Amino acid sequence: MKNLFEYSLKELQEKLHNKEITISDLVDASYNRINEVEDQVKAFLTLDEENARKQAKELDGKLSAAESLLFGMPIGIKDNIVTKGLRTTCASQFLSNFNDPLYDATVVQKLQEKNTVTIGKLNMDEFAMGSSTENSSYQNTRNPWNLDYVPGGSSGGSAAAVAAEEVFFSLGSDTGGSIRQPAAYCGVVGLKPTYGLVSRFGLVAFASSLDQIGPITRSVEDNAHLLQAIVGHDKMDSTSANVEIPDYSESLKDGVKGLRIGVPKEYLGEGVSEEVKASVKEALKKFEELGATWEEVSLPHSKYGIATYYLLASSEASANLARFDGVRYGVRAENSDNMIDMFKNSRAQGFGEEVKRRIMLGTFALSSGYYDAYYKKAQKVRTLIKQDFEKVFEDYDLIVGPTTPTPAFKIGEETDDPLTMYANDILTIPVNLAGVPGISLPCGLSSNGLPIGLQIIGKHFDEPTIYKAAYAYEQATDHHKKRPQLGGAK
């Protein structure tokens, strides 16, 4: 019998209904694999095995009533998405005591309505601040393709768990590329939806105008099914968009004939490795063979994306993380002489270095005398970046380029150089600033056997066209069929 992780959602549901397998078998497959490789990959912070196995047994008896393709499917949840009764830490010591949240995030509620089985909570950069998952205060997650390398971040645990076949799919969050970049590094499919398409209620906020929850899967089709389950207007989220929701799998197989693709010259310029450029150019040739056309375009203000992003995201983080003070939220420092000392000590002890760095930068940018010079100016540049996308989308259906400038880097290689670390998100950040959707899917391997990601960007709420193009490319190639052989240093 084939490894269960090699089947699609549709195939697994068919097997369930034919009584070839049970939901308990699927949950067993997840935990057996976790027992086999988790000490190497370190993707999970918390497992919920007792509840998962109990739920699987209950669902085995309800199988005939299954309506969703997600029925009974094991899933991993990024640890900044609140889960009722299940520890949620944001990979921070500050929330190490948040063992029993009182509610579920909206996306978790929606998945429960589809009867998915939560396997556990996945590692991440602390409060989603990072590009390698090395900023977790608990452990370093490793890339399943080579354990010496990072899985990307901040959703590194979410991508690594899917790549290592510990779960069938997972949820991540994307503020500046935190779904797409780890998806590229780990050779899986990750979508950052249009801002507002998926509710942020229950997502612990980093930068509220940029954060978006999205799906990470092994295939484009499974990604579309998972997105379908979590989208929709939510009255609990004031930024939730009240738009008509299409069937994302309906036009999946329509092909790309006549599709117009723009390729930003800035996305294949300086800093992008030759291997990545070659893989993207091969992908563009494949799109031509499939009937699409492409031309070089320009997104001139994207070069200001990193500076703009880190000013705006840090400013919003400074405001959002003010609630973590040891009183309202978080672990309280012991032995403080007074309330002010207690605040200071709690934050000093609870937050890691990267979180402190961004809070300080954001507080500075918002402070009197600097607000206009930094924060306000960054908002103006953000508008210019958004207008660049709008201008290109007047003539083109999609924008295509690499997800990251290079494949994954070695653990510890960039931890002492924050600016180099920030540059890993140079190709994903503009998408968040503009609020448009983008997907990453595998398009090749580097000379040292690490995945390379192709990024496809669409118009606001035009996820169907992104999926259509991604699916056509995926079916015409075999990059998504390649699996990591867990190796490298333990």
Tab-separated table of N, CA and C in Angstrom, residues 13 23 29 32 58 86 91 138 201 254 268 302 388 474:
chain	number	residue	atom	x	y	z
A	13	GLN	N	-10.560	10.657	0.532
A	13	GLN	CA	-11.991	10.559	0.817
A	13	GLN	C	-12.610	9.353	0.114
A	23	ILE	N	-10.516	7.010	9.469
A	23	ILE	CA	-9.939	8.271	9.932
A	23	ILE	C	-8.891	7.997	11.001
A	29	ALA	N	-1.284	7.602	10.960
A	29	ALA	CA	-0.213	7.897	10.007
A	29	ALA	C	0.530	9.169	10.401
A	32	ASN	N	2.460	8.438	13.791
A	32	ASN	CA	3.573	7.510	13.537
A	32	ASN	C	4.728	8.233	12.858
A	58	GLU	N	-14.602	8.899	16.981
A	58	GLU	CA	-15.975	9.404	16.861
A	58	GLU	C	-16.351	9.629	15.395
A	86	LEU	N	-6.275	24.433	23.911
A	86	LEU	CA	-4.997	23.897	23.438
A	86	LEU	C	-3.949	25.010	23.455
A	91	ALA	N	5.230	30.921	20.036
A	91	ALA	CA	6.655	30.571	20.173
A	91	ALA	C	7.398	31.540	21.083
A	138	TYR	N	11.647	28.409	21.706
A	138	TYR	CA	11.592	27.027	22.172
A	138	TYR	C	12.564	26.097	21.451
A	201	PHE	N	-9.788	36.981	13.104
A	201	PHE	CA	-10.230	36.852	14.491
A	201	PHE	C	-9.608	35.599	15.101
A	254	ASP	N	-9.214	24.700	-16.155
A	254	ASP	CA	-9.559	25.427	-17.386
A	254	ASP	C	-8.361	25.721	-18.277
A	268	LEU	N	13.879	39.733	-11.097
A	268	LEU	CA	14.939	38.879	-11.650
A	268	LEU	C	16.252	39.656	-11.746
A	302	SER	N	8.962	48.726	-5.823
A	302	SER	CA	9.174	47.535	-5.003
A	302	SER	C	10.530	47.567	-4.296
A	388	ASP	N	1.540	50.531	-8.287
A	388	ASP	CA	2.362	49.796	-9.265
A	388	ASP	C	1.667	48.507	-9.683
A	474	GLU	N	1.671	23.011	-12.415
A	474	GLU	CA	1.963	21.840	-11.588
A	474	GLU	C	1.734	20.546	-12.366
